[in-house]
Amino acid sequence: MRDLDLAFASGGERLAGTLTLPDGDGPFPAVLLVPGSGPVDRDSDHRRLPLGVTRQLAEAFAAAGIASLRYDKRGVGASTGGFLAAGFRDNMDDAGAALAALRERPEIDPGRVALTGHSEGALIAANLAAHDPAVAAVVLLAGTARSGAETLRWQAARLAPTMPAFVRAVLRLTRTDLVAKVTKNHERIRRTTTDVARIGGVRVNARWTREFLDHDPAADLARIHAPVLAVTGDKDLQVNPEDLVRMAELVPGPIETHVIPDLSHVLRRQPGPPSLRAYRREVREPIDARVTELVIGWLARTLPAPANPVHPANL
């Protein structure tokens, strides 16, 4: 396995990433790895929570003979720009620029380039595939088929019962409906016009939130003709596993869906009741092997053969 530094331009910024190549000469099939939400670097690491999702996938892909590109988001790691000023559509543009940079590499077979997105990255991967018929395959990990507003309301309803007993007691005493409170905050953000706003004393990326709330992936999913693999864990507290059914109804091309038992949003095994607090313990372990084996096996079956394979008689 070889890691090469790769930089590309997007929206006036310089984004930095890592091109991971398998052993051999290529040209290789490749995957663009699109990260989840938040200020995460090319490895999907947040300064408070090192998820390592894209790094571990890149390593697994390389071992299977598949190259990959992963990158730092704006204002994170070695990428320029400001994270709090980047909108959801900026993130889409950045992924599109990364896809173009990946295809231009001499080590890569441009006809065998797939997308793999996790969480927010799954929404972005669906958007790219909907508008780029040259995408060879799409993997959606912990993705959604509902609007951002619907997804965040579902999150709030799902998270409320999992909160610590003290927090649940305070919510009961104050007669606070968590879903209603979240919805009210979203309406406040919708009324803003700046990139950054303060909600409850906390600075938030208001532009990203406005664009995410209004984004409905249904239109993108309905335009994807490349093969799709969609995977969500049944312990996911951030996206509804039942959205896989809607994805299967919307995608006109071939689609395979899997709900993995005892899998959390961070793609780790989570026995017992679902809990966000378990993430800090879970990320000490690698991504669940069921995810990597499923994705690698599917890509091996799905990615097209080389356009000009070398015949043994010509060796």
Short mmCIF file of C-alpha atoms in Angstrom, two decimals:
data_model
loop_
_atom_site.label_atom_id
_atom_site.label_comp_id
_atom_site.label_asym_id
_atom_site.label_seq_id
_atom_site.Cartn_x
_atom_site.Cartn_y
_atom_site.Cartn_z
CA MET A 1 0.00 0.00 0.00
CA ARG A 2 1.25 3.48 -0.87
CA ASP A 3 -0.04 6.83 0.38
CA LEU A 4 0.53 9.90 -1.81
CA ASP A 5 -0.32 13.49 -0.92
CA LEU A 6 -2.79 15.02 -3.34
CA ALA A 7 -4.14 18.58 -3.46
CA PHE A 8 -6.92 20.04 -5.58
CA ALA A 9 -8.79 23.34 -5.89
CA SER A 10 -12.45 23.94 -5.10
CA GLY A 11 -14.31 27.19 -4.62
CA GLY A 12 -11.14 29.20 -4.33
CA GLU A 13 -9.75 26.92 -1.63
CA ARG A 14 -6.93 24.37 -1.67
CA LEU A 15 -8.09 21.03 -0.35
CA ALA A 16 -5.57 18.41 0.71
CA GLY A 17 -5.99 14.68 0.73
CA THR A 18 -4.39 11.26 0.51
CA LEU A 19 -4.41 9.00 -2.53
CA THR A 20 -3.99 5.42 -1.31
CA LEU A 21 -2.77 2.95 -3.92
CA PRO A 22 -2.57 -0.84 -3.75
CA ASP A 23 0.55 -2.76 -4.63
CA GLY A 24 1.13 -2.99 -8.37
CA ASP A 25 1.26 -0.69 -11.34
CA GLY A 26 -2.39 -0.04 -12.14
CA PRO A 27 -4.37 1.54 -13.55
CA PHE A 28 -6.52 0.66 -10.55
CA PRO A 29 -10.24 0.83 -9.87
CA ALA A 30 -10.80 3.56 -7.31
CA VAL A 31 -13.22 4.93 -4.75
CA LEU A 32 -13.74 8.52 -3.67
CA LEU A 33 -14.36 8.48 0.10
CA VAL A 34 -16.77 11.25 1.15
CA PRO A 35 -16.73 11.96 4.91
CA GLY A 36 -19.57 12.57 7.33
CA SER A 37 -20.66 15.82 8.93
CA GLY A 38 -18.64 18.06 11.21
CA PRO A 39 -15.06 19.38 11.05
CA VAL A 40 -13.42 16.07 10.21
CA ASP A 41 -10.13 15.46 8.46
CA ARG A 42 -9.27 13.01 5.68
CA ASP A 43 -9.39 10.10 8.15
CA SER A 44 -12.87 11.12 9.43
CA ASP A 45 -11.24 12.20 12.70
CA HIS A 46 -12.75 15.01 14.78
CA ARG A 47 -10.48 16.52 17.42
CA ARG A 48 -12.85 15.16 20.07
CA LEU A 49 -13.76 11.88 18.41
CA PRO A 50 -11.32 10.04 16.11
CA LEU A 51 -13.73 8.02 13.98
CA GLY A 52 -11.16 6.79 11.47
CA VAL A 53 -13.89 5.67 9.06
CA THR A 54 -12.36 6.83 5.78
CA ARG A 55 -8.82 5.84 6.77
CA GLN A 56 -9.87 2.31 7.68
CA LEU A 57 -11.93 1.95 4.50
CA ALA A 58 -8.97 3.19 2.43
CA GLU A 59 -6.70 0.58 4.00
CA ALA A 60 -9.26 -2.19 3.43
CA PHE A 61 -9.77 -1.12 -0.18
CA ALA A 62 -6.02 -1.07 -0.87
CA ALA A 63 -5.66 -4.59 0.50
CA ALA A 64 -8.37 -5.64 -1.98
CA GLY A 65 -6.63 -3.95 -4.95
CA ILE A 66 -8.78 -0.79 -4.97
CA ALA A 67 -7.30 2.71 -4.80
CA SER A 68 -9.02 5.55 -2.94
CA LEU A 69 -8.91 9.27 -2.30
CA ARG A 70 -9.89 10.88 0.99
CA TYR A 71 -9.52 14.54 1.91
CA ASP A 72 -9.62 17.14 4.68
CA LYS A 73 -12.77 19.24 4.70
CA ARG A 74 -12.50 23.02 4.35
CA GLY A 75 -10.71 24.63 7.27
CA VAL A 76 -9.62 21.25 8.66
CA GLY A 77 -6.19 19.63 8.58
CA ALA A 78 -4.16 20.88 5.62
CA SER A 79 -7.15 22.31 3.70
CA THR A 80 -7.67 26.06 3.51
CA GLY A 81 -10.91 27.92 4.17
CA GLY A 82 -13.19 28.20 7.17
CA PHE A 83 -15.26 25.24 8.28
CA LEU A 84 -18.02 27.36 9.83
CA ALA A 85 -18.37 29.32 6.58
CA ALA A 86 -18.77 26.22 4.36
CA GLY A 87 -22.29 25.36 3.28
CA PHE A 88 -23.74 21.95 2.51
CA ARG A 89 -23.59 22.78 -1.20
CA ASP A 90 -19.93 23.80 -0.80
CA ASN A 91 -19.29 20.31 0.53
CA MET A 92 -20.97 18.90 -2.58
CA ASP A 93 -18.77 21.07 -4.82
CA ASP A 94 -15.66 19.95 -2.93
CA ALA A 95 -16.54 16.29 -3.42
CA GLY A 96 -17.09 16.92 -7.13
CA ALA A 97 -13.65 18.53 -7.38
CA ALA A 98 -12.12 15.58 -5.52
CA LEU A 99 -13.79 13.16 -7.94
CA ALA A 100 -12.35 15.03 -10.92
CA ALA A 101 -8.87 15.05 -9.34
CA LEU A 102 -9.07 11.31 -8.69
CA ARG A 103 -10.04 10.52 -12.29
CA GLU A 104 -7.14 12.58 -13.63
CA ARG A 105 -4.49 10.53 -11.86
CA PRO A 106 -2.47 8.27 -14.18
CA GLU A 107 -2.62 5.45 -11.63
CA ILE A 108 -6.45 5.36 -11.83
CA ASP A 109 -8.76 3.79 -14.40
CA PRO A 110 -11.29 6.64 -14.89
CA GLY A 111 -13.95 4.21 -16.09
CA ARG A 112 -13.90 2.30 -12.79
CA VAL A 113 -14.32 5.03 -10.20
CA ALA A 114 -16.94 4.54 -7.49
CA LEU A 115 -18.20 6.64 -4.58
CA THR A 116 -18.46 5.69 -0.91
CA GLY A 117 -20.12 8.18 1.43
CA HIS A 118 -20.75 7.94 5.16
CA SER A 119 -23.58 9.87 6.86
CA GLU A 120 -23.59 13.37 5.27
CA GLY A 121 -21.14 11.89 2.79
CA ALA A 122 -23.82 9.43 1.66
CA LEU A 123 -26.09 12.35 0.73
CA ILE A 124 -23.25 13.97 -1.18
CA ALA A 125 -22.35 10.71 -2.94
CA ALA A 126 -25.98 10.32 -4.04
CA ASN A 127 -25.97 13.87 -5.38
CA LEU A 128 -22.74 13.29 -7.34
CA ALA A 129 -24.00 10.02 -8.79
CA ALA A 130 -27.30 11.63 -9.79
CA HIS A 131 -25.51 14.22 -11.90
CA ASP A 132 -22.54 12.21 -13.17
CA PRO A 133 -23.43 9.17 -15.29
CA ALA A 134 -19.76 8.14 -15.40
CA VAL A 135 -19.85 7.08 -11.73
CA ALA A 136 -19.39 3.30 -11.81
CA ALA A 137 -20.95 2.39 -8.43
CA VAL A 138 -22.21 4.02 -5.24
CA VAL A 139 -21.95 2.88 -1.60
CA LEU A 140 -24.18 4.70 0.88
CA LEU A 141 -23.21 4.04 4.52
CA ALA A 142 -25.69 5.32 7.13
CA GLY A 143 -27.47 7.43 4.54
CA THR A 144 -30.98 8.80 4.51
CA ALA A 145 -33.84 9.12 2.04
CA ARG A 146 -35.66 11.96 3.84
CA SER A 147 -35.11 15.70 4.00
CA GLY A 148 -32.64 17.09 6.50
CA ALA A 149 -35.47 18.56 8.56
CA GLU A 150 -37.28 15.21 8.74
CA THR A 151 -34.08 13.37 9.59
CA LEU A 152 -33.16 15.73 12.43
CA ARG A 153 -36.68 15.50 13.90
CA TRP A 154 -36.41 11.70 13.76
CA GLN A 155 -33.03 11.95 15.49
CA ALA A 156 -34.46 14.04 18.30
CA ALA A 157 -37.33 11.61 18.89
CA ARG A 158 -34.94 8.64 18.79
CA LEU A 159 -32.36 10.24 21.08
CA ALA A 160 -34.74 11.40 23.83
CA PRO A 161 -35.26 7.95 25.43
CA THR A 162 -31.51 7.20 25.31
CA MET A 163 -30.45 10.25 27.32
CA PRO A 164 -29.14 9.89 30.90
CA ALA A 165 -31.81 9.56 33.58
CA PHE A 166 -30.97 12.98 35.02
CA VAL A 167 -31.47 14.69 31.64
CA ARG A 168 -34.75 12.85 31.05
CA ALA A 169 -35.91 13.96 34.52
CA VAL A 170 -35.06 17.60 33.76
CA LEU A 171 -36.96 17.40 30.46
CA ARG A 172 -40.00 16.02 32.26
CA LEU A 173 -39.84 18.64 35.04
CA THR A 174 -39.50 21.48 32.57
CA ARG A 175 -42.13 19.91 30.29
CA THR A 176 -39.69 20.14 27.40
CA ASP A 177 -40.59 18.35 24.20
CA LEU A 178 -37.21 17.67 22.61
CA VAL A 179 -38.59 17.34 19.08
CA ALA A 180 -40.49 20.62 19.41
CA LYS A 181 -37.41 22.34 20.84
CA VAL A 182 -35.22 21.11 17.99
CA THR A 183 -37.81 22.18 15.43
CA LYS A 184 -38.01 25.64 17.00
CA ASN A 185 -34.22 26.02 16.83
CA HIS A 186 -34.31 25.01 13.17
CA GLU A 187 -36.90 27.69 12.43
CA ARG A 188 -34.67 30.25 14.14
CA ILE A 189 -31.77 29.19 11.94
CA ARG A 190 -33.95 29.34 8.81
CA ARG A 191 -34.58 33.03 9.55
CA THR A 192 -30.86 33.82 9.64
CA THR A 193 -28.95 35.09 6.62
CA THR A 194 -25.37 34.86 7.88
CA ASP A 195 -22.91 31.98 7.57
CA VAL A 196 -22.60 31.69 11.36
CA ALA A 197 -25.25 32.25 14.04
CA ARG A 198 -25.56 31.78 17.80
CA ILE A 199 -28.21 29.33 18.95
CA GLY A 200 -28.43 28.81 22.69
CA GLY A 201 -25.11 30.63 23.07
CA VAL A 202 -23.34 28.24 20.69
CA ARG A 203 -21.89 29.31 17.34
CA VAL A 204 -23.29 27.11 14.59
CA ASN A 205 -22.78 26.91 10.84
CA ALA A 206 -26.09 28.50 9.93
CA ARG A 207 -25.60 28.34 6.17
CA TRP A 208 -24.82 24.62 6.24
CA THR A 209 -27.83 24.02 8.50
CA ARG A 210 -30.24 26.00 6.30
CA GLU A 211 -29.10 24.11 3.20
CA PHE A 212 -29.12 20.74 4.96
CA LEU A 213 -32.62 21.23 6.38
CA ASP A 214 -34.01 21.93 2.92
CA HIS A 215 -32.11 19.19 1.10
CA ASP A 216 -34.28 16.22 0.09
CA PRO A 217 -32.21 13.33 -1.31
CA ALA A 218 -35.24 11.72 -2.95
CA ALA A 219 -34.70 13.62 -6.21
CA ASP A 220 -31.05 12.53 -6.35
CA LEU A 221 -31.82 8.90 -5.52
CA ALA A 222 -34.43 8.82 -8.29
CA ARG A 223 -31.75 9.77 -10.85
CA ILE A 224 -29.08 7.20 -9.96
CA HIS A 225 -28.67 4.50 -12.59
CA ALA A 226 -25.32 3.19 -11.36
CA PRO A 227 -25.43 0.17 -9.03
CA VAL A 228 -26.04 1.15 -5.39
CA LEU A 229 -25.20 -0.57 -2.11
CA ALA A 230 -26.91 1.00 0.92
CA VAL A 231 -26.00 -0.13 4.44
CA THR A 232 -27.31 1.07 7.81
CA GLY A 233 -27.07 -0.38 11.31
CA ASP A 234 -30.16 -1.22 13.31
CA LYS A 235 -28.66 0.65 16.31
CA ASP A 236 -28.26 3.87 14.31
CA LEU A 237 -29.56 6.86 16.28
CA GLN A 238 -28.87 9.45 13.59
CA VAL A 239 -30.51 8.05 10.47
CA ASN A 240 -33.57 5.86 10.21
CA PRO A 241 -32.72 2.31 9.04
CA GLU A 242 -36.21 2.15 7.53
CA ASP A 243 -35.06 4.70 4.94
CA LEU A 244 -33.40 1.79 3.15
CA VAL A 245 -36.86 0.70 2.01
CA ARG A 246 -37.50 4.11 0.51
CA MET A 247 -34.10 4.10 -1.19
CA ALA A 248 -34.95 0.78 -2.83
CA GLU A 249 -38.21 2.28 -4.09
CA LEU A 250 -36.59 5.46 -5.41
CA VAL A 251 -33.40 4.24 -7.11
CA PRO A 252 -34.20 3.19 -10.71
CA GLY A 253 -30.95 1.26 -11.17
CA PRO A 254 -29.84 -1.91 -9.37
CA ILE A 255 -29.75 -1.47 -5.60
CA GLU A 256 -28.85 -3.78 -2.73
CA THR A 257 -29.75 -2.81 0.86
CA HIS A 258 -28.63 -4.22 4.20
CA VAL A 259 -29.61 -3.49 7.80
CA ILE A 260 -26.77 -4.81 9.96
CA PRO A 261 -27.74 -5.95 13.47
CA ASP A 262 -26.07 -4.25 16.43
CA LEU A 263 -24.31 -1.68 14.23
CA SER A 264 -24.14 1.98 15.29
CA HIS A 265 -23.91 5.13 13.20
CA VAL A 266 -20.12 5.10 13.52
CA LEU A 267 -20.08 1.63 11.89
CA ARG A 268 -19.05 -0.25 15.03
CA ARG A 269 -20.72 -3.13 16.80
CA GLN A 270 -22.92 -1.86 19.64
CA PRO A 271 -24.50 -4.55 21.82
CA GLY A 272 -27.24 -3.56 24.24
CA PRO A 273 -29.45 -0.47 24.05
CA PRO A 274 -28.38 2.10 21.43
CA SER A 275 -26.40 4.99 22.90
CA LEU A 276 -24.44 7.99 21.64
CA ARG A 277 -22.30 7.84 24.78
CA ALA A 278 -20.94 4.48 23.62
CA TYR A 279 -19.21 6.13 20.63
CA ARG A 280 -16.12 7.08 22.65
CA ARG A 281 -15.62 3.47 23.63
CA GLU A 282 -16.54 2.10 20.21
CA VAL A 283 -14.04 4.16 18.23
CA ARG A 284 -11.19 2.40 20.02
CA GLU A 285 -12.19 -0.62 17.96
CA PRO A 286 -12.00 -0.94 14.16
CA ILE A 287 -14.98 -0.63 11.85
CA ASP A 288 -17.14 -3.74 12.07
CA ALA A 289 -15.74 -6.37 9.72
CA ARG A 290 -19.25 -7.05 8.45
CA VAL A 291 -19.24 -3.58 6.86
CA THR A 292 -15.82 -3.76 5.20
CA GLU A 293 -16.34 -7.32 3.95
CA LEU A 294 -19.77 -6.48 2.55
CA VAL A 295 -18.57 -3.32 0.78
CA ILE A 296 -15.39 -4.88 -0.64
CA GLY A 297 -17.21 -7.98 -1.84
CA TRP A 298 -19.92 -5.89 -3.50
CA LEU A 299 -17.41 -3.59 -5.21
CA ALA A 300 -15.43 -6.59 -6.48
CA ARG A 301 -18.60 -7.97 -8.08
CA THR A 302 -19.95 -4.64 -9.30
CA LEU A 303 -17.09 -2.55 -10.67
CA PRO A 304 -16.66 -3.16 -14.40
CA ALA A 305 -13.71 -5.05 -15.79
CA PRO A 306 -10.78 -3.01 -17.17
CA ALA A 307 -11.58 -1.40 -20.50
CA ASN A 308 -8.46 -2.85 -22.14
CA PRO A 309 -7.44 -5.95 -20.23
CA VAL A 310 -4.06 -7.47 -21.07
CA HIS A 311 -4.48 -10.89 -22.70
CA PRO A 312 -2.07 -13.59 -21.42
CA ALA A 313 -0.95 -14.30 -25.02
CA ASN A 314 0.41 -10.76 -25.22
CA LEU A 315 2.54 -11.05 -22.09
#
